[in-house]
CSV table of N, CA, C and O and ligand atoms in Angstrom, one decimal:
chain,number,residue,atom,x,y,z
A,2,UNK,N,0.8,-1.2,0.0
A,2,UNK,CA,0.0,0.0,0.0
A,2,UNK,C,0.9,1.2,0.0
A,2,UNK,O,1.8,1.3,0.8
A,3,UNK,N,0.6,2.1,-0.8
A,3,UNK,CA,1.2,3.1,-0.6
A,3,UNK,C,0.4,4.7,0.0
A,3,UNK,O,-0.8,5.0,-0.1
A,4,UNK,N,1.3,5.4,0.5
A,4,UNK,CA,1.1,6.6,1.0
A,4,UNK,C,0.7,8.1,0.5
A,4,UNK,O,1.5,8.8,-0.1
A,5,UNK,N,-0.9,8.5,0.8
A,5,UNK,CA,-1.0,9.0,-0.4
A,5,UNK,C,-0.7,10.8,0.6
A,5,UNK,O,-0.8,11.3,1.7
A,6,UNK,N,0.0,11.2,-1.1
A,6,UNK,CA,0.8,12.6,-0.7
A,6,UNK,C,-0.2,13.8,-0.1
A,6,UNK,O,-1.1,14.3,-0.7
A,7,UNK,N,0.3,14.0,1.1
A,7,UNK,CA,-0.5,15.5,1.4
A,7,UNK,C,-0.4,16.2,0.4
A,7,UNK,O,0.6,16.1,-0.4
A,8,UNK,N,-1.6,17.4,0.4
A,8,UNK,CA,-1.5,18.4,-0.2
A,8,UNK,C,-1.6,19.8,0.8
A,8,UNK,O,-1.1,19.8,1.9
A,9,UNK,N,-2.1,20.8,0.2
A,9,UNK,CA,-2.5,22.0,1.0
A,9,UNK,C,-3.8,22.1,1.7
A,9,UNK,O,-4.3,22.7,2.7
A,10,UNK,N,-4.2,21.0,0.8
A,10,UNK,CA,-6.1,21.2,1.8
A,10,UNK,C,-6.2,19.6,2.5
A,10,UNK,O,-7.3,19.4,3.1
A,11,UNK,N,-5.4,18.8,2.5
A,11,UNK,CA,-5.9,17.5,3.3
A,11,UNK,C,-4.5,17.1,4.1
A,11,UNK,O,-3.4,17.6,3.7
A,12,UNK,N,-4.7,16.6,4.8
A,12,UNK,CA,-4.3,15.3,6.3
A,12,UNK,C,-4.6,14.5,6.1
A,12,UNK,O,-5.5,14.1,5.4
A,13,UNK,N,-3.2,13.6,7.2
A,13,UNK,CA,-3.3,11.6,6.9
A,13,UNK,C,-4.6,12.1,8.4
A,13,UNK,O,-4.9,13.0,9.1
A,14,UNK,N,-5.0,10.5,8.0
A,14,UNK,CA,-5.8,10.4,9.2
A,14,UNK,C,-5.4,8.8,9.5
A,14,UNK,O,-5.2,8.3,8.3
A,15,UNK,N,-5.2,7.9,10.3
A,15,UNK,CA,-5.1,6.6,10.1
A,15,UNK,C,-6.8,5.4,10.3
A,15,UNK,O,-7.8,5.2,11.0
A,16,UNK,N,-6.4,5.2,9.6
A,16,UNK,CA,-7.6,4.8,8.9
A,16,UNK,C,-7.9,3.7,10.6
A,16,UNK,O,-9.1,3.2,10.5
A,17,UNK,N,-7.4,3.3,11.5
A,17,UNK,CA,-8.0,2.2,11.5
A,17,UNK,C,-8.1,2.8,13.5
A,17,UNK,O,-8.4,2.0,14.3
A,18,UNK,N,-7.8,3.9,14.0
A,18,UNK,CA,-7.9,4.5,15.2
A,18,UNK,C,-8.6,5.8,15.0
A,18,UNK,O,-9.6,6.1,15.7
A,19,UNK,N,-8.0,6.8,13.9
A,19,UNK,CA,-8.6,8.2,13.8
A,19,UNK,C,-7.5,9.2,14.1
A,19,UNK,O,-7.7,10.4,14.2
A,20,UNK,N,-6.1,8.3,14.2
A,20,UNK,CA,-5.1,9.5,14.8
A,20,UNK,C,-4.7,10.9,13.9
A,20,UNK,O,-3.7,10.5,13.2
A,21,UNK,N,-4.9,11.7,13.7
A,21,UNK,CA,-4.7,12.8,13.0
A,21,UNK,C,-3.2,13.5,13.6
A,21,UNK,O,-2.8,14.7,13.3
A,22,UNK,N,-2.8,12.9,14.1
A,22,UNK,CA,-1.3,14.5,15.0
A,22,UNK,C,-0.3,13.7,14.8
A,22,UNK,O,0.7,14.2,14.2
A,23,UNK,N,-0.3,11.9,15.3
A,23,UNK,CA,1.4,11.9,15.5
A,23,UNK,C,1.9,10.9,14.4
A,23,UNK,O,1.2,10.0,14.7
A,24,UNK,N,2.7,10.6,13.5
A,24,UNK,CA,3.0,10.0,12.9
A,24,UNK,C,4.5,9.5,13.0
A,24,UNK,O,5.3,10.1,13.7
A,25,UNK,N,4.8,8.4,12.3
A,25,UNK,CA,6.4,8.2,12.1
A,25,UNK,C,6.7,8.0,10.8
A,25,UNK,O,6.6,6.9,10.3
A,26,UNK,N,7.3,9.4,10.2
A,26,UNK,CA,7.6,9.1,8.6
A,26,UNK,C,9.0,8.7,8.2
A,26,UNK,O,10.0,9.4,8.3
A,27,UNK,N,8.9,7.6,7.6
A,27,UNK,CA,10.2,7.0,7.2
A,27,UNK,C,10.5,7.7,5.2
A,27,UNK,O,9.7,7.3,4.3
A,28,UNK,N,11.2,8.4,5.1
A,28,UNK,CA,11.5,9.0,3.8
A,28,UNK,C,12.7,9.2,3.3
A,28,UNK,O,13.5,9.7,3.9
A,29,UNK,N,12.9,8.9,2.3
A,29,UNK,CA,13.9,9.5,1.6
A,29,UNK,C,14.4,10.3,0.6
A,29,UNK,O,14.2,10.2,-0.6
A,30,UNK,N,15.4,11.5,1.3
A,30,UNK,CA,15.0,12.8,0.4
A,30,UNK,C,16.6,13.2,-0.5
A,30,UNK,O,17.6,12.9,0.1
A,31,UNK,N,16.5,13.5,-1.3
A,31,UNK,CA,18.1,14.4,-1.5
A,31,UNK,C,17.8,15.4,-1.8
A,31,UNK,O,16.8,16.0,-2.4
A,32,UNK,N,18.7,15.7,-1.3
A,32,UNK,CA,19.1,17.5,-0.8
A,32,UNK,C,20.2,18.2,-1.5
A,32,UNK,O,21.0,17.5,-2.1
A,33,UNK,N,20.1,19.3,-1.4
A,33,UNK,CA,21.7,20.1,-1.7
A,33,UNK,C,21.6,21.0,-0.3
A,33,UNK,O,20.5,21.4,0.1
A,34,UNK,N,22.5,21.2,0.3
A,34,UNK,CA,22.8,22.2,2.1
A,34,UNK,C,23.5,22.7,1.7
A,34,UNK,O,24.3,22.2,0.9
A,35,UNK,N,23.5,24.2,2.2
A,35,UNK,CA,25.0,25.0,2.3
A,35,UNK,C,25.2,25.0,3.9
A,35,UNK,O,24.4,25.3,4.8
A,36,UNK,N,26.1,24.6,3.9
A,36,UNK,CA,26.8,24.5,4.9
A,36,UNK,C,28.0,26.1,5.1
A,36,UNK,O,28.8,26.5,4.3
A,37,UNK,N,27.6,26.4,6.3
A,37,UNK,CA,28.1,27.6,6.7
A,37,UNK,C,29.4,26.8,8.2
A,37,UNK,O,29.3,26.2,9.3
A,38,UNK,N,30.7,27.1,7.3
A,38,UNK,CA,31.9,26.6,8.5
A,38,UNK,C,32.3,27.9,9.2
A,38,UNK,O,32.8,28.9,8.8
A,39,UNK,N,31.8,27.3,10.6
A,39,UNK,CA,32.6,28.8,11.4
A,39,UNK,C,34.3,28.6,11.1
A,39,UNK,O,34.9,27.8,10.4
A,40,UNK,N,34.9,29.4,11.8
A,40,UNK,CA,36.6,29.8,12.1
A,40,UNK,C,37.0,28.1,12.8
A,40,UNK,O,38.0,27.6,12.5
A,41,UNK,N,36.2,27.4,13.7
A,41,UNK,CA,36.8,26.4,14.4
A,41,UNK,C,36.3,25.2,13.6
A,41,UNK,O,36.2,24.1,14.2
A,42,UNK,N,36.1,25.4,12.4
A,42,UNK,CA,35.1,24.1,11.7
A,42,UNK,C,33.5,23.5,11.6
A,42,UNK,O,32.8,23.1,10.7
A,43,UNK,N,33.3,23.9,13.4
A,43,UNK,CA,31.9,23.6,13.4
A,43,UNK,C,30.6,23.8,11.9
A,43,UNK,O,30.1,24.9,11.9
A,44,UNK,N,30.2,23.1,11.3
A,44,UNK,CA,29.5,23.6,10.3
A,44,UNK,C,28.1,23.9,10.6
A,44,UNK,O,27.7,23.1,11.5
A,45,UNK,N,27.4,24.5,10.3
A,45,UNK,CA,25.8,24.8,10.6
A,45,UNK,C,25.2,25.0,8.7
A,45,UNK,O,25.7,25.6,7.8
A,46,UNK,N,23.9,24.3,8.9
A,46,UNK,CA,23.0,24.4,7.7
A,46,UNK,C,22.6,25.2,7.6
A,46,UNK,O,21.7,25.3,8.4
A,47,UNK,N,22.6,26.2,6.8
A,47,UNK,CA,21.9,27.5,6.6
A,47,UNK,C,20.7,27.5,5.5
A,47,UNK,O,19.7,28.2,5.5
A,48,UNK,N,21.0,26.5,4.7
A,48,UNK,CA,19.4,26.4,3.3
A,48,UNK,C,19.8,24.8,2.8
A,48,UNK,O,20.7,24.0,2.3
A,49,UNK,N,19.1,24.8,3.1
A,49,UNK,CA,18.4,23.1,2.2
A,49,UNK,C,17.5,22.7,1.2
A,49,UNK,O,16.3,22.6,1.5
A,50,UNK,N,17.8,22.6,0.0
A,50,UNK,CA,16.9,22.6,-1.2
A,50,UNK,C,16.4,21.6,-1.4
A,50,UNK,O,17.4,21.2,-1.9
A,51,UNK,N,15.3,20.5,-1.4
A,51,UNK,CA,14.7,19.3,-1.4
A,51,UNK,C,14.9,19.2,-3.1
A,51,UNK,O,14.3,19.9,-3.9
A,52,UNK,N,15.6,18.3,-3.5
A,52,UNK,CA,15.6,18.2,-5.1
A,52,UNK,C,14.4,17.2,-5.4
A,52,UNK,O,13.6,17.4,-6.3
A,53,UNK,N,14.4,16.1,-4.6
A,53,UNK,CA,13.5,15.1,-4.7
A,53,UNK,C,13.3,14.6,-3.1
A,53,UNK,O,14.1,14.6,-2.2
A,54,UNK,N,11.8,14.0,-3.0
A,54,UNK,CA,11.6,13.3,-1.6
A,54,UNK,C,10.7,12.4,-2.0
A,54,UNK,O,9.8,12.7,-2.8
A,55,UNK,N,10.9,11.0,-1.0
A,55,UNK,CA,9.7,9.9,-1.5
A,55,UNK,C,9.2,9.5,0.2
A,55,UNK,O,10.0,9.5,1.0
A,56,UNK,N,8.1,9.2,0.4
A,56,UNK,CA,7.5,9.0,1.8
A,56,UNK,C,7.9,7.8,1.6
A,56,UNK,O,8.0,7.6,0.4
A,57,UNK,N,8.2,6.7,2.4
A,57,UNK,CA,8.5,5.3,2.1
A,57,UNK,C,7.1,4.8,3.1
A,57,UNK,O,6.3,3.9,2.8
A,58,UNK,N,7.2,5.3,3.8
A,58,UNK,CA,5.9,4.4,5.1
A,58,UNK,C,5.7,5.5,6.0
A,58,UNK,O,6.5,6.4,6.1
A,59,UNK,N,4.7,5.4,6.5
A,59,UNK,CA,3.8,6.1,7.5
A,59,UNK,C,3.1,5.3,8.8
A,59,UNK,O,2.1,4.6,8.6
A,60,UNK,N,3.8,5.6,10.1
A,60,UNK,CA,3.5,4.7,11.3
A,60,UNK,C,2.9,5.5,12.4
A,60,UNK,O,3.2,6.5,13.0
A,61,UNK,N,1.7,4.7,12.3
A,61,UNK,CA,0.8,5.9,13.2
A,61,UNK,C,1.2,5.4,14.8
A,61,UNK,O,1.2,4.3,15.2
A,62,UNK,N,1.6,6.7,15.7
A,62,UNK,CA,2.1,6.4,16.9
A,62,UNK,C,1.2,5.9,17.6
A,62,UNK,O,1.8,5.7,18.7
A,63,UNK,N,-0.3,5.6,17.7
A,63,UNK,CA,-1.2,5.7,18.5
A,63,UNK,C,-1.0,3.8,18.4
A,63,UNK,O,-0.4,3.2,19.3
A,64,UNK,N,-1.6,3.1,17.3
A,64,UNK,CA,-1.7,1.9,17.4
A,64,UNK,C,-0.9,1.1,16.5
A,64,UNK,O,-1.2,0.0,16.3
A,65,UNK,N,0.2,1.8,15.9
A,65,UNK,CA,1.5,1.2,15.3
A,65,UNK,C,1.0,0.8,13.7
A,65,UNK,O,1.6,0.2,12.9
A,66,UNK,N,-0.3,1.1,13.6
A,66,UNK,CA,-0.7,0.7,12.2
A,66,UNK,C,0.4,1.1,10.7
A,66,UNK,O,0.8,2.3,10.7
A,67,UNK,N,1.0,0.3,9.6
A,67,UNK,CA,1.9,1.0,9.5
A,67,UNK,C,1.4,1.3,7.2
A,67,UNK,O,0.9,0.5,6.5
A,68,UNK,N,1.6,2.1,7.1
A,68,UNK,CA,1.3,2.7,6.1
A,68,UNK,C,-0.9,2.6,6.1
A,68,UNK,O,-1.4,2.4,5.0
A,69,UNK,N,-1.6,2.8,7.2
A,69,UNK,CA,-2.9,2.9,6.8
A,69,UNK,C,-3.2,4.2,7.0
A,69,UNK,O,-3.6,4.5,8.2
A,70,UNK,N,-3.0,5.1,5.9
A,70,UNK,CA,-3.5,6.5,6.5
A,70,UNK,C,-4.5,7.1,5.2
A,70,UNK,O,-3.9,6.7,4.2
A,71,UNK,N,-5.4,7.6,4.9
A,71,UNK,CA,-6.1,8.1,4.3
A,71,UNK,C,-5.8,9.1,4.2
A,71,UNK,O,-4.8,9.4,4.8
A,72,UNK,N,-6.5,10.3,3.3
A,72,UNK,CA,-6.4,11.8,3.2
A,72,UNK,C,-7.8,12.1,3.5
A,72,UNK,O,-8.8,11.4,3.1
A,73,UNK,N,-7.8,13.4,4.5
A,73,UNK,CA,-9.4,13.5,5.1
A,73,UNK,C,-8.8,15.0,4.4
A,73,UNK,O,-7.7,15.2,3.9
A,74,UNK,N,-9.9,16.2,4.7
A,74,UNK,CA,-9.8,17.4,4.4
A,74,UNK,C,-9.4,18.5,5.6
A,74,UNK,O,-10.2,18.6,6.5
A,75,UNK,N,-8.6,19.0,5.5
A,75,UNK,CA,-7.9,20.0,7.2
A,75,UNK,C,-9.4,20.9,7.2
A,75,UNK,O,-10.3,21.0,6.4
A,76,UNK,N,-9.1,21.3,8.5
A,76,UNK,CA,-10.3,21.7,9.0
A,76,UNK,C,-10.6,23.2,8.5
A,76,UNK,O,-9.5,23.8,8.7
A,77,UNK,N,-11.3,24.1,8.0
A,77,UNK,CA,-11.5,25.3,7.1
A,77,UNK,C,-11.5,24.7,5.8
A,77,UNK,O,-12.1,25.3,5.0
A,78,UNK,N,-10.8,23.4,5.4
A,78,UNK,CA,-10.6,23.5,3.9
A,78,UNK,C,-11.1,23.7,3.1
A,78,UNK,O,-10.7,24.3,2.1
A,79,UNK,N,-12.5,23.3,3.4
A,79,UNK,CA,-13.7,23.4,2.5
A,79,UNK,C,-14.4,24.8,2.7
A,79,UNK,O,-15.0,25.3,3.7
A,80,UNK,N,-14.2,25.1,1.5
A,80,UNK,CA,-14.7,26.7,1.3
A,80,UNK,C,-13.7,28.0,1.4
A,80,UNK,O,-14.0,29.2,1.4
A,81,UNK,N,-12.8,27.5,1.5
A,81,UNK,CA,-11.7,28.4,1.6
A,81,UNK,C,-10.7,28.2,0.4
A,81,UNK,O,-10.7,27.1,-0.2
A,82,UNK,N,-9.9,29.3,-0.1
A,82,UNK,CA,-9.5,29.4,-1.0
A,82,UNK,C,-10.5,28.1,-2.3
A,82,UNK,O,-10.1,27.7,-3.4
A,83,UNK,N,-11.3,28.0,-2.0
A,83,UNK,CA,-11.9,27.2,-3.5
A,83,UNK,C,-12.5,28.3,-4.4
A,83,UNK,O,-13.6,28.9,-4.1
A,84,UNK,N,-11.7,28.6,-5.5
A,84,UNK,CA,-12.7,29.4,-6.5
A,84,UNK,C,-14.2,29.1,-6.5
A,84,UNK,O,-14.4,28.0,-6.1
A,85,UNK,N,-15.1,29.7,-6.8
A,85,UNK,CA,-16.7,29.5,-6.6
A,85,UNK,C,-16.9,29.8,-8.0
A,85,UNK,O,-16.4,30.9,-8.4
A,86,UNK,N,-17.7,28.9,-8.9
A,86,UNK,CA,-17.7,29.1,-10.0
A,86,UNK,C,-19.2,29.6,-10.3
A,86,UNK,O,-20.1,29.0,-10.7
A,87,UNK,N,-18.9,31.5,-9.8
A,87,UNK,CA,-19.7,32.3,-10.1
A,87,UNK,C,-19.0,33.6,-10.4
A,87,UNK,O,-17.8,33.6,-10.1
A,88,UNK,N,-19.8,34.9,-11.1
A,88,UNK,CA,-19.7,36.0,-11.4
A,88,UNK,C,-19.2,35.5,-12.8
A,88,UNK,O,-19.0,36.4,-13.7
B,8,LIG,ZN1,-3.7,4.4,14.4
């Protein structure tokens, strides 16, 4: 089964408790970082560009269910920013 991608108007929900908040996302992304080196070496990340990311699984912390999560719609979604196909 696979994990279907949030968008801007929906949320996982797990299909088989209702947990909406905590998840455990296992993914894998590549990046480009600029790395900012102080004077003693220490490096710090200053911008991270996501070139590509794939969700691999989704583990709901509540009852360990592991990739069952649905897309429900976040709360305001409906009706908000939706063009209304009038005027
Ligand atoms: Zn669950």
């Amino acid at each position: 089964m696979t994990v279907p991608a949030l968008t801007a108007e929906t949320r996982w929900r797990c299909t088989l408790c209702g947990n909406l908040t905590r998840f455990d996302v296992t993914r894998t992304a590549r990046v480009t970082e600029f790395l900012h080196f102080d004077l003693a070496g220490e490096s710090e990340v200053e911008e991270t560009e996501v070139l590509s990311e794939t969700i691999e699984s989704v583990r709901c912390r509540w009852c360990n269910a592991v990739d069952q999560v649905e897309l429900v719609a976040r709360p305001g979604a409906e009706g908000a920013e939706t063009p209304a196909e009038q005027g």
